[in-house]
Amino acid sequence: MRILFAFFATVYLLSWGAWTAATGIEAEGPRTLLFLLGVFAPGIVALCLTALDLGRSGVNALLGRLFVWDVPVRWYVFAISYIAVIKLTVAIGHRAATGTWPVFGLDPWYLMLAATLGSTLIGGQAGEELGWRGYALPRLTARLGLGPASILLGILWACWHLPLFFLPNTDTAGQSFPLYLLQVSALSVAMSWLFAHSRGSLLLVMLMHAAINNTKDIVPSAEAHATNPWALSHSMVAWMTVALLWLFAIYCLFQMHRNRKLTQDVVQTG
């Protein structure tokens, strides 16, 4: 467990330090570079620790998971559509419960799809997923089992974002962190489910990560003018989203418990 502690501690220190430092820099270029350093820290640290532990062959194996693409089409559909289906189901539930539709986002579907595909290839998803699913998940799974490891990773992943709820000029500034923690923990289970069923493909979890970021505002959950990250959200859409995310997460956890081969498959990717 010491190497996992070293991984998470180093990632937190590097990311939080870079993001905090970036807020004190006025020049856009250096500020952006520092912010990106924080975003890519999980992958950077994962590659460094892998190199120290397993050498070049280990690094090549980890990087090779970025290019595992030959998986059934249904998992691509799952990765791209998961959060969109959740949000549209929330909209229908909102209509049934209140008699009115919730506010919908203004971005057309083709722009969201283009942003999803583009950010999968050149965005920060690779930097994060090399660390979270590529490095940490197999090692946590070896010690805890896939279900508990997925939840713990979700909590640690959510807490990694914590400074972004307090720093100015971020999408999450002032929003409810407790709600976010619940959402990300459930999403982590779904992403582990995808990882286990796609032969440990980081490409697929990067695609799902990008789709979550770019399609979550089909039906926005953010609370306007929120200022207290420790407060609970007042958004009905947000809480309905959490409920649906956890319904599917519970299904995944049940299947993970029944099918121990999923745990073995994930451990073997590490």
PDB file of N, CA and C in Angstrom, residues 162-260:
ATOM      1  N   LEU A 162     -10.988  18.985  -5.336  1.00  0.00           N
ATOM      2  CA  LEU A 162     -11.491  19.889  -4.303  1.00  0.00           C
ATOM      3  C   LEU A 162     -11.038  21.344  -4.457  1.00  0.00           C
ATOM      4  N   PRO A 163      -9.769  21.643  -4.727  1.00  0.00           N
ATOM      5  CA  PRO A 163      -9.378  23.060  -4.857  1.00  0.00           C
ATOM      6  C   PRO A 163     -10.158  23.809  -5.932  1.00  0.00           C
ATOM      7  N   LEU A 164     -10.606  23.100  -6.963  1.00  0.00           N
ATOM      8  CA  LEU A 164     -11.315  23.748  -8.070  1.00  0.00           C
ATOM      9  C   LEU A 164     -12.692  24.258  -7.652  1.00  0.00           C
ATOM     10  N   PHE A 165     -13.162  23.847  -6.477  1.00  0.00           N
ATOM     11  CA  PHE A 165     -14.427  24.352  -5.955  1.00  0.00           C
ATOM     12  C   PHE A 165     -14.235  25.663  -5.189  1.00  0.00           C
ATOM     13  N   PHE A 166     -12.983  26.004  -4.905  1.00  0.00           N
ATOM     14  CA  PHE A 166     -12.679  27.215  -4.141  1.00  0.00           C
ATOM     15  C   PHE A 166     -11.891  28.245  -4.946  1.00  0.00           C
ATOM     16  N   LEU A 167     -11.203  27.797  -6.001  1.00  0.00           N
ATOM     17  CA  LEU A 167     -10.414  28.720  -6.812  1.00  0.00           C
ATOM     18  C   LEU A 167     -11.315  29.466  -7.786  1.00  0.00           C
ATOM     19  N   PRO A 168     -11.045  30.739  -8.040  1.00  0.00           N
ATOM     20  CA  PRO A 168     -11.908  31.520  -8.936  1.00  0.00           C
ATOM     21  C   PRO A 168     -11.755  31.087 -10.393  1.00  0.00           C
ATOM     22  N   ASN A 169     -12.776  31.408 -11.181  1.00  0.00           N
ATOM     23  CA  ASN A 169     -12.750  31.203 -12.629  1.00  0.00           C
ATOM     24  C   ASN A 169     -12.646  29.730 -13.036  1.00  0.00           C
ATOM     25  N   THR A 170     -13.230  28.840 -12.248  1.00  0.00           N
ATOM     26  CA  THR A 170     -13.347  27.441 -12.646  1.00  0.00           C
ATOM     27  C   THR A 170     -14.831  27.096 -12.767  1.00  0.00           C
ATOM     28  N   ASP A 171     -15.126  26.044 -13.540  1.00  0.00           N
ATOM     29  CA  ASP A 171     -16.523  25.664 -13.763  1.00  0.00           C
ATOM     30  C   ASP A 171     -17.229  25.228 -12.482  1.00  0.00           C
ATOM     31  N   THR A 172     -16.448  24.738 -11.524  1.00  0.00           N
ATOM     32  CA  THR A 172     -17.046  24.200 -10.303  1.00  0.00           C
ATOM     33  C   THR A 172     -16.970  25.163  -9.120  1.00  0.00           C
ATOM     34  N   ALA A 173     -16.443  26.351  -9.303  1.00  0.00           N
ATOM     35  CA  ALA A 173     -16.282  27.298  -8.192  1.00  0.00           C
ATOM     36  C   ALA A 173     -17.622  27.554  -7.502  1.00  0.00           C
ATOM     37  N   GLY A 174     -17.673  27.320  -6.192  1.00  0.00           N
ATOM     38  CA  GLY A 174     -18.868  27.585  -5.413  1.00  0.00           C
ATOM     39  C   GLY A 174     -19.924  26.508  -5.451  1.00  0.00           C
ATOM     40  N   GLN A 175     -19.782  25.499  -6.324  1.00  0.00           N
ATOM     41  CA  GLN A 175     -20.787  24.442  -6.420  1.00  0.00           C
ATOM     42  C   GLN A 175     -20.678  23.479  -5.243  1.00  0.00           C
ATOM     43  N   SER A 176     -21.665  22.624  -5.089  1.00  0.00           N
ATOM     44  CA  SER A 176     -21.750  21.711  -3.945  1.00  0.00           C
ATOM     45  C   SER A 176     -20.754  20.563  -4.092  1.00  0.00           C
ATOM     46  N   PHE A 177     -19.734  20.550  -3.249  1.00  0.00           N
ATOM     47  CA  PHE A 177     -18.769  19.451  -3.301  1.00  0.00           C
ATOM     48  C   PHE A 177     -19.356  18.140  -2.773  1.00  0.00           C
ATOM     49  N   PRO A 178     -20.169  18.131  -1.705  1.00  0.00           N
ATOM     50  CA  PRO A 178     -20.766  16.854  -1.276  1.00  0.00           C
ATOM     51  C   PRO A 178     -21.562  16.176  -2.394  1.00  0.00           C
ATOM     52  N   LEU A 179     -22.322  16.950  -3.154  1.00  0.00           N
ATOM     53  CA  LEU A 179     -23.059  16.386  -4.279  1.00  0.00           C
ATOM     54  C   LEU A 179     -22.098  15.828  -5.316  1.00  0.00           C
ATOM     55  N   TYR A 180     -21.045  16.582  -5.611  1.00  0.00           N
ATOM     56  CA  TYR A 180     -20.041  16.156  -6.588  1.00  0.00           C
ATOM     57  C   TYR A 180     -19.386  14.857  -6.146  1.00  0.00           C
ATOM     58  N   LEU A 181     -19.079  14.736  -4.870  1.00  0.00           N
ATOM     59  CA  LEU A 181     -18.470  13.523  -4.338  1.00  0.00           C
ATOM     60  C   LEU A 181     -19.363  12.306  -4.579  1.00  0.00           C
ATOM     61  N   LEU A 182     -20.662  12.468  -4.362  1.00  0.00           N
ATOM     62  CA  LEU A 182     -21.598  11.371  -4.611  1.00  0.00           C
ATOM     63  C   LEU A 182     -21.657  11.016  -6.096  1.00  0.00           C
ATOM     64  N   GLN A 183     -21.675  12.026  -6.947  1.00  0.00           N
ATOM     65  CA  GLN A 183     -21.731  11.781  -8.386  1.00  0.00           C
ATOM     66  C   GLN A 183     -20.486  11.057  -8.882  1.00  0.00           C
ATOM     67  N   VAL A 184     -19.327  11.552  -8.506  1.00  0.00           N
ATOM     68  CA  VAL A 184     -18.078  11.004  -9.032  1.00  0.00           C
ATOM     69  C   VAL A 184     -17.827   9.595  -8.498  1.00  0.00           C
ATOM     70  N   SER A 185     -18.213   9.326  -7.257  1.00  0.00           N
ATOM     71  CA  SER A 185     -18.062   7.975  -6.721  1.00  0.00           C
ATOM     72  C   SER A 185     -18.889   6.973  -7.530  1.00  0.00           C
ATOM     73  N   ALA A 186     -20.104   7.356  -7.891  1.00  0.00           N
ATOM     74  CA  ALA A 186     -20.942   6.479  -8.710  1.00  0.00           C
ATOM     75  C   ALA A 186     -20.382   6.347 -10.121  1.00  0.00           C
ATOM     76  N   LEU A 187     -19.921   7.449 -10.688  1.00  0.00           N
ATOM     77  CA  LEU A 187     -19.327   7.400 -12.027  1.00  0.00           C
ATOM     78  C   LEU A 187     -18.090   6.514 -12.052  1.00  0.00           C
ATOM     79  N   SER A 188     -17.318   6.537 -10.972  1.00  0.00           N
ATOM     80  CA  SER A 188     -16.118   5.713 -10.899  1.00  0.00           C
ATOM     81  C   SER A 188     -16.467   4.231 -11.013  1.00  0.00           C
ATOM     82  N   VAL A 189     -17.577   3.828 -10.405  1.00  0.00           N
ATOM     83  CA  VAL A 189     -18.005   2.431 -10.492  1.00  0.00           C
ATOM     84  C   VAL A 189     -18.363   2.085 -11.936  1.00  0.00           C
ATOM     85  N   ALA A 190     -19.098   2.960 -12.606  1.00  0.00           N
ATOM     86  CA  ALA A 190     -19.480   2.708 -13.998  1.00  0.00           C
ATOM     87  C   ALA A 190     -18.252   2.662 -14.908  1.00  0.00           C
ATOM     88  N   MET A 191     -17.270   3.509 -14.652  1.00  0.00           N
ATOM     89  CA  MET A 191     -16.061   3.522 -15.476  1.00  0.00           C
ATOM     90  C   MET A 191     -15.211   2.286 -15.215  1.00  0.00           C
ATOM     91  N   SER A 192     -15.190   1.803 -13.985  1.00  0.00           N
ATOM     92  CA  SER A 192     -14.485   0.553 -13.690  1.00  0.00           C
ATOM     93  C   SER A 192     -15.171  -0.618 -14.386  1.00  0.00           C
ATOM     94  N   TRP A 193     -16.489  -0.590 -14.418  1.00  0.00           N
ATOM     95  CA  TRP A 193     -17.280  -1.600 -15.131  1.00  0.00           C
ATOM     96  C   TRP A 193     -16.894  -1.622 -16.606  1.00  0.00           C
ATOM     97  N   LEU A 194     -16.774  -0.439 -17.198  1.00  0.00           N
ATOM     98  CA  LEU A 194     -16.355  -0.338 -18.598  1.00  0.00           C
ATOM     99  C   LEU A 194     -14.922  -0.835 -18.775  1.00  0.00           C
ATOM    100  N   PHE A 195     -14.032  -0.431 -17.902  1.00  0.00           N
ATOM    101  CA  PHE A 195     -12.623  -0.837 -17.977  1.00  0.00           C
ATOM    102  C   PHE A 195     -12.499  -2.359 -17.915  1.00  0.00           C
ATOM    103  N   ALA A 196     -13.260  -2.983 -17.015  1.00  0.00           N
ATOM    104  CA  ALA A 196     -13.192  -4.433 -16.856  1.00  0.00           C
ATOM    105  C   ALA A 196     -13.729  -5.175 -18.071  1.00  0.00           C
ATOM    106  N   HIS A 197     -14.704  -4.588 -18.764  1.00  0.00           N
ATOM    107  CA  HIS A 197     -15.324  -5.250 -19.908  1.00  0.00           C
ATOM    108  C   HIS A 197     -14.681  -4.881 -21.244  1.00  0.00           C
ATOM    109  N   SER A 198     -13.672  -4.034 -21.226  1.00  0.00           N
ATOM    110  CA  SER A 198     -13.034  -3.611 -22.483  1.00  0.00           C
ATOM    111  C   SER A 198     -11.556  -3.989 -22.517  1.00  0.00           C
ATOM    112  N   ARG A 199     -11.226  -5.069 -21.789  1.00  0.00           N
ATOM    113  CA  ARG A 199      -9.842  -5.573 -21.739  1.00  0.00           C
ATOM    114  C   ARG A 199      -8.872  -4.506 -21.231  1.00  0.00           C
ATOM    115  N   GLY A 200      -9.329  -3.707 -20.285  1.00  0.00           N
ATOM    116  CA  GLY A 200      -8.451  -2.696 -19.699  1.00  0.00           C
ATOM    117  C   GLY A 200      -8.103  -1.569 -20.648  1.00  0.00           C
ATOM    118  N   SER A 201      -9.051  -1.201 -21.497  1.00  0.00           N
ATOM    119  CA  SER A 201      -8.807  -0.148 -22.482  1.00  0.00           C
ATOM    120  C   SER A 201      -8.896   1.236 -21.850  1.00  0.00           C
ATOM    121  N   LEU A 202      -7.772   1.945 -21.805  1.00  0.00           N
ATOM    122  CA  LEU A 202      -7.813   3.339 -21.360  1.00  0.00           C
ATOM    123  C   LEU A 202      -8.458   4.229 -22.414  1.00  0.00           C
ATOM    124  N   LEU A 203      -8.397   3.829 -23.671  1.00  0.00           N
ATOM    125  CA  LEU A 203      -9.063   4.601 -24.720  1.00  0.00           C
ATOM    126  C   LEU A 203     -10.560   4.685 -24.449  1.00  0.00           C
ATOM    127  N   LEU A 204     -11.170   3.580 -24.042  1.00  0.00           N
ATOM    128  CA  LEU A 204     -12.615   3.575 -23.788  1.00  0.00           C
ATOM    129  C   LEU A 204     -12.972   4.410 -22.564  1.00  0.00           C
ATOM    130  N   VAL A 205     -12.183   4.306 -21.478  1.00  0.00           N
ATOM    131  CA  VAL A 205     -12.525   5.112 -20.304  1.00  0.00           C
ATOM    132  C   VAL A 205     -12.212   6.590 -20.550  1.00  0.00           C
ATOM    133  N   MET A 206     -11.215   6.886 -21.384  1.00  0.00           N
ATOM    134  CA  MET A 206     -10.978   8.275 -21.787  1.00  0.00           C
ATOM    135  C   MET A 206     -12.177   8.814 -22.563  1.00  0.00           C
ATOM    136  N   LEU A 207     -12.725   7.990 -23.454  1.00  0.00           N
ATOM    137  CA  LEU A 207     -13.898   8.393 -24.232  1.00  0.00           C
ATOM    138  C   LEU A 207     -15.085   8.646 -23.312  1.00  0.00           C
ATOM    139  N   MET A 208     -15.297   7.778 -22.337  1.00  0.00           N
ATOM    140  CA  MET A 208     -16.402   7.982 -21.396  1.00  0.00           C
ATOM    141  C   MET A 208     -16.168   9.230 -20.545  1.00  0.00           C
ATOM    142  N   HIS A 209     -14.943   9.424 -20.087  1.00  0.00           N
ATOM    143  CA  HIS A 209     -14.595  10.605 -19.304  1.00  0.00           C
ATOM    144  C   HIS A 209     -14.886  11.873 -20.106  1.00  0.00           C
ATOM    145  N   ALA A 210     -14.474  11.880 -21.370  1.00  0.00           N
ATOM    146  CA  ALA A 210     -14.717  13.041 -22.229  1.00  0.00           C
ATOM    147  C   ALA A 210     -16.204  13.250 -22.471  1.00  0.00           C
ATOM    148  N   ALA A 211     -16.944  12.157 -22.654  1.00  0.00           N
ATOM    149  CA  ALA A 211     -18.391  12.269 -22.887  1.00  0.00           C
ATOM    150  C   ALA A 211     -19.092  12.834 -21.660  1.00  0.00           C
ATOM    151  N   ILE A 212     -18.658  12.411 -20.466  1.00  0.00           N
ATOM    152  CA  ILE A 212     -19.251  12.949 -19.238  1.00  0.00           C
ATOM    153  C   ILE A 212     -19.035  14.452 -19.176  1.00  0.00           C
ATOM    154  N   ASN A 213     -17.812  14.888 -19.443  1.00  0.00           N
ATOM    155  CA  ASN A 213     -17.496  16.317 -19.369  1.00  0.00           C
ATOM    156  C   ASN A 213     -18.271  17.143 -20.392  1.00  0.00           C
ATOM    157  N   ASN A 214     -18.512  16.568 -21.561  1.00  0.00           N
ATOM    158  CA  ASN A 214     -19.063  17.359 -22.661  1.00  0.00           C
ATOM    159  C   ASN A 214     -20.563  17.189 -22.881  1.00  0.00           C
ATOM    160  N   THR A 215     -21.182  16.202 -22.240  1.00  0.00           N
ATOM    161  CA  THR A 215     -22.625  16.021 -22.427  1.00  0.00           C
ATOM    162  C   THR A 215     -23.428  16.176 -21.135  1.00  0.00           C
ATOM    163  N   LYS A 216     -22.740  16.395 -19.998  1.00  0.00           N
ATOM    164  CA  LYS A 216     -23.451  16.505 -18.724  1.00  0.00           C
ATOM    165  C   LYS A 216     -24.412  17.690 -18.685  1.00  0.00           C
ATOM    166  N   ASP A 217     -24.152  18.711 -19.515  1.00  0.00           N
ATOM    167  CA  ASP A 217     -25.014  19.893 -19.490  1.00  0.00           C
ATOM    168  C   ASP A 217     -26.132  19.830 -20.521  1.00  0.00           C
ATOM    169  N   ILE A 218     -26.423  18.629 -21.041  1.00  0.00           N
ATOM    170  CA  ILE A 218     -27.668  18.452 -21.790  1.00  0.00           C
ATOM    171  C   ILE A 218     -28.831  18.912 -20.908  1.00  0.00           C
ATOM    172  N   VAL A 219     -28.774  18.502 -19.651  1.00  0.00           N
ATOM    173  CA  VAL A 219     -29.696  19.000 -18.627  1.00  0.00           C
ATOM    174  C   VAL A 219     -28.813  19.450 -17.457  1.00  0.00           C
ATOM    175  N   PRO A 220     -28.482  20.724 -17.357  1.00  0.00           N
ATOM    176  CA  PRO A 220     -27.493  21.182 -16.372  1.00  0.00           C
ATOM    177  C   PRO A 220     -27.926  20.937 -14.928  1.00  0.00           C
ATOM    178  N   SER A 221     -26.931  20.576 -14.112  1.00  0.00           N
ATOM    179  CA  SER A 221     -27.168  20.378 -12.682  1.00  0.00           C
ATOM    180  C   SER A 221     -26.632  21.527 -11.840  1.00  0.00           C
ATOM    181  N   ALA A 222     -25.782  22.340 -12.425  1.00  0.00           N
ATOM    182  CA  ALA A 222     -25.124  23.398 -11.650  1.00  0.00           C
ATOM    183  C   ALA A 222     -26.149  24.380 -11.098  1.00  0.00           C
ATOM    184  N   GLU A 223     -25.871  24.873  -9.887  1.00  0.00           N
ATOM    185  CA  GLU A 223     -26.754  25.813  -9.222  1.00  0.00           C
ATOM    186  C   GLU A 223     -26.248  27.238  -9.466  1.00  0.00           C
ATOM    187  N   ALA A 224     -27.086  28.082 -10.011  1.00  0.00           N
ATOM    188  CA  ALA A 224     -26.683  29.459 -10.323  1.00  0.00           C
ATOM    189  C   ALA A 224     -26.339  30.224  -9.055  1.00  0.00           C
ATOM    190  N   HIS A 225     -25.243  30.972  -9.131  1.00  0.00           N
ATOM    191  CA  HIS A 225     -24.815  31.874  -8.051  1.00  0.00           C
ATOM    192  C   HIS A 225     -24.471  31.134  -6.754  1.00  0.00           C
ATOM    193  N   ALA A 226     -24.103  29.870  -6.850  1.00  0.00           N
ATOM    194  CA  ALA A 226     -23.691  29.130  -5.658  1.00  0.00           C
ATOM    195  C   ALA A 226     -22.342  29.659  -5.173  1.00  0.00           C
ATOM    196  N   THR A 227     -22.173  29.736  -3.862  1.00  0.00           N
ATOM    197  CA  THR A 227     -20.945  30.292  -3.301  1.00  0.00           C
ATOM    198  C   THR A 227     -20.331  29.435  -2.200  1.00  0.00           C
ATOM    199  N   ASN A 228     -21.050  28.424  -1.712  1.00  0.00           N
ATOM    200  CA  ASN A 228     -20.556  27.620  -0.590  1.00  0.00           C
ATOM    201  C   ASN A 228     -20.342  26.177  -1.037  1.00  0.00           C
ATOM    202  N   PRO A 229     -19.088  25.763  -1.299  1.00  0.00           N
ATOM    203  CA  PRO A 229     -18.840  24.395  -1.768  1.00  0.00           C
ATOM    204  C   PRO A 229     -19.219  23.305  -0.776  1.00  0.00           C
ATOM    205  N   TRP A 230     -19.366  23.639   0.497  1.00  0.00           N
ATOM    206  CA  TRP A 230     -19.717  22.626   1.495  1.00  0.00           C
ATOM    207  C   TRP A 230     -21.228  22.467   1.659  1.00  0.00           C
ATOM    208  N   ALA A 231     -22.008  23.337   1.025  1.00  0.00           N
ATOM    209  CA  ALA A 231     -23.468  23.252   1.140  1.00  0.00           C
ATOM    210  C   ALA A 231     -24.013  22.153   0.231  1.00  0.00           C
ATOM    211  N   LEU A 232     -25.196  21.662   0.563  1.00  0.00           N
ATOM    212  CA  LEU A 232     -25.881  20.724  -0.310  1.00  0.00           C
ATOM    213  C   LEU A 232     -26.569  21.482  -1.435  1.00  0.00           C
ATOM    214  N   SER A 233     -26.603  20.877  -2.592  1.00  0.00           N
ATOM    215  CA  SER A 233     -27.236  21.515  -3.745  1.00  0.00           C
ATOM    216  C   SER A 233     -28.753  21.603  -3.553  1.00  0.00           C
ATOM    217  N   HIS A 234     -29.346  22.664  -4.123  1.00  0.00           N
ATOM    218  CA  HIS A 234     -30.798  22.821  -4.126  1.00  0.00           C
ATOM    219  C   HIS A 234     -31.412  22.386  -5.459  1.00  0.00           C
ATOM    220  N   SER A 235     -30.582  21.830  -6.354  1.00  0.00           N
ATOM    221  CA  SER A 235     -31.042  21.465  -7.689  1.00  0.00           C
ATOM    222  C   SER A 235     -31.712  20.095  -7.688  1.00  0.00           C
ATOM    223  N   MET A 236     -32.987  20.077  -8.066  1.00  0.00           N
ATOM    224  CA  MET A 236     -33.703  18.809  -8.169  1.00  0.00           C
ATOM    225  C   MET A 236     -33.072  17.923  -9.238  1.00  0.00           C
ATOM    226  N   VAL A 237     -32.648  18.533 -10.342  1.00  0.00           N
ATOM    227  CA  VAL A 237     -31.989  17.783 -11.416  1.00  0.00           C
ATOM    228  C   VAL A 237     -30.733  17.100 -10.887  1.00  0.00           C
ATOM    229  N   ALA A 238     -29.954  17.809 -10.072  1.00  0.00           N
ATOM    230  CA  ALA A 238     -28.716  17.249  -9.542  1.00  0.00           C
ATOM    231  C   ALA A 238     -28.980  16.010  -8.694  1.00  0.00           C
ATOM    232  N   TRP A 239     -29.969  16.078  -7.822  1.00  0.00           N
ATOM    233  CA  TRP A 239     -30.237  14.951  -6.936  1.00  0.00           C
ATOM    234  C   TRP A 239     -30.872  13.778  -7.677  1.00  0.00           C
ATOM    235  N   MET A 240     -31.675  14.063  -8.680  1.00  0.00           N
ATOM    236  CA  MET A 240     -32.209  12.980  -9.505  1.00  0.00           C
ATOM    237  C   MET A 240     -31.083  12.304 -10.285  1.00  0.00           C
ATOM    238  N   THR A 241     -30.114  13.097 -10.730  1.00  0.00           N
ATOM    239  CA  THR A 241     -28.960  12.542 -11.432  1.00  0.00           C
ATOM    240  C   THR A 241     -28.171  11.624 -10.517  1.00  0.00           C
ATOM    241  N   VAL A 242     -27.921  12.064  -9.286  1.00  0.00           N
ATOM    242  CA  VAL A 242     -27.208  11.232  -8.313  1.00  0.00           C
ATOM    243  C   VAL A 242     -27.956   9.913  -8.089  1.00  0.00           C
ATOM    244  N   ALA A 243     -29.266   9.983  -7.955  1.00  0.00           N
ATOM    245  CA  ALA A 243     -30.055   8.776  -7.697  1.00  0.00           C
ATOM    246  C   ALA A 243     -29.905   7.768  -8.837  1.00  0.00           C
ATOM    247  N   LEU A 244     -29.997   8.238 -10.077  1.00  0.00           N
ATOM    248  CA  LEU A 244     -29.878   7.326 -11.224  1.00  0.00           C
ATOM    249  C   LEU A 244     -28.458   6.784 -11.355  1.00  0.00           C
ATOM    250  N   LEU A 245     -27.464   7.639 -11.120  1.00  0.00           N
ATOM    251  CA  LEU A 245     -26.074   7.177 -11.183  1.00  0.00           C
ATOM    252  C   LEU A 245     -25.829   6.053 -10.180  1.00  0.00           C
ATOM    253  N   TRP A 246     -26.390   6.191  -8.985  1.00  0.00           N
ATOM    254  CA  TRP A 246     -26.161   5.183  -7.959  1.00  0.00           C
ATOM    255  C   TRP A 246     -27.000   3.926  -8.188  1.00  0.00           C
ATOM    256  N   LEU A 247     -28.147   4.058  -8.823  1.00  0.00           N
ATOM    257  CA  LEU A 247     -28.904   2.856  -9.174  1.00  0.00           C
ATOM    258  C   LEU A 247     -28.096   1.967 -10.106  1.00  0.00           C
ATOM    259  N   PHE A 248     -27.471   2.579 -11.107  1.00  0.00           N
ATOM    260  CA  PHE A 248     -26.657   1.779 -12.018  1.00  0.00           C
ATOM    261  C   PHE A 248     -25.384   1.307 -11.327  1.00  0.00           C
ATOM    262  N   ALA A 249     -24.792   2.142 -10.481  1.00  0.00           N
ATOM    263  CA  ALA A 249     -23.581   1.740  -9.765  1.00  0.00           C
ATOM    264  C   ALA A 249     -23.851   0.526  -8.880  1.00  0.00           C
ATOM    265  N   ILE A 250     -25.006   0.498  -8.219  1.00  0.00           N
ATOM    266  CA  ILE A 250     -25.349  -0.644  -7.364  1.00  0.00           C
ATOM    267  C   ILE A 250     -25.489  -1.909  -8.197  1.00  0.00           C
ATOM    268  N   TYR A 251     -26.089  -1.785  -9.382  1.00  0.00           N
ATOM    269  CA  TYR A 251     -26.161  -2.932 -10.288  1.00  0.00           C
ATOM    270  C   TYR A 251     -24.756  -3.428 -10.647  1.00  0.00           C
ATOM    271  N   CYS A 252     -23.866  -2.494 -10.985  1.00  0.00           N
ATOM    272  CA  CYS A 252     -22.491  -2.868 -11.347  1.00  0.00           C
ATOM    273  C   CYS A 252     -21.787  -3.535 -10.173  1.00  0.00           C
ATOM    274  N   LEU A 253     -21.950  -2.971  -8.974  1.00  0.00           N
ATOM    275  CA  LEU A 253     -21.301  -3.546  -7.794  1.00  0.00           C
ATOM    276  C   LEU A 253     -21.794  -4.961  -7.527  1.00  0.00           C
ATOM    277  N   PHE A 254     -23.083  -5.187  -7.719  1.00  0.00           N
ATOM    278  CA  PHE A 254     -23.644  -6.526  -7.530  1.00  0.00           C
ATOM    279  C   PHE A 254     -23.028  -7.503  -8.524  1.00  0.00           C
ATOM    280  N   GLN A 255     -22.910  -7.092  -9.778  1.00  0.00           N
ATOM    281  CA  GLN A 255     -22.326  -7.958 -10.803  1.00  0.00           C
ATOM    282  C   GLN A 255     -20.834  -8.183 -10.562  1.00  0.00           C
ATOM    283  N   MET A 256     -20.136  -7.155 -10.090  1.00  0.00           N
ATOM    284  CA  MET A 256     -18.717  -7.317  -9.756  1.00  0.00           C
ATOM    285  C   MET A 256     -18.531  -8.342  -8.649  1.00  0.00           C
ATOM    286  N   HIS A 257     -19.431  -8.315  -7.673  1.00  0.00           N
ATOM    287  CA  HIS A 257     -19.350  -9.263  -6.557  1.00  0.00           C
ATOM    288  C   HIS A 257     -19.629 -10.685  -7.027  1.00  0.00           C
ATOM    289  N   ARG A 258     -20.566 -10.839  -7.931  1.00  0.00           N
ATOM    290  CA  ARG A 258     -20.924 -12.173  -8.433  1.00  0.00           C
ATOM    291  C   ARG A 258     -19.864 -12.733  -9.363  1.00  0.00           C
ATOM    292  N   ASN A 259     -19.280 -11.869 -10.192  1.00  0.00           N
ATOM    293  CA  ASN A 259     -18.342 -12.326 -11.217  1.00  0.00           C
ATOM    294  C   ASN A 259     -16.914 -11.950 -10.812  1.00  0.00           C
ATOM    295  N   ARG A 260     -16.266 -12.830 -10.084  1.00  0.00           N
ATOM    296  CA  ARG A 260     -14.925 -12.549  -9.584  1.00  0.00           C
ATOM    297  C   ARG A 260     -13.891 -12.461 -10.712  1.00  0.00           C
TER     298      ARG A 260
END
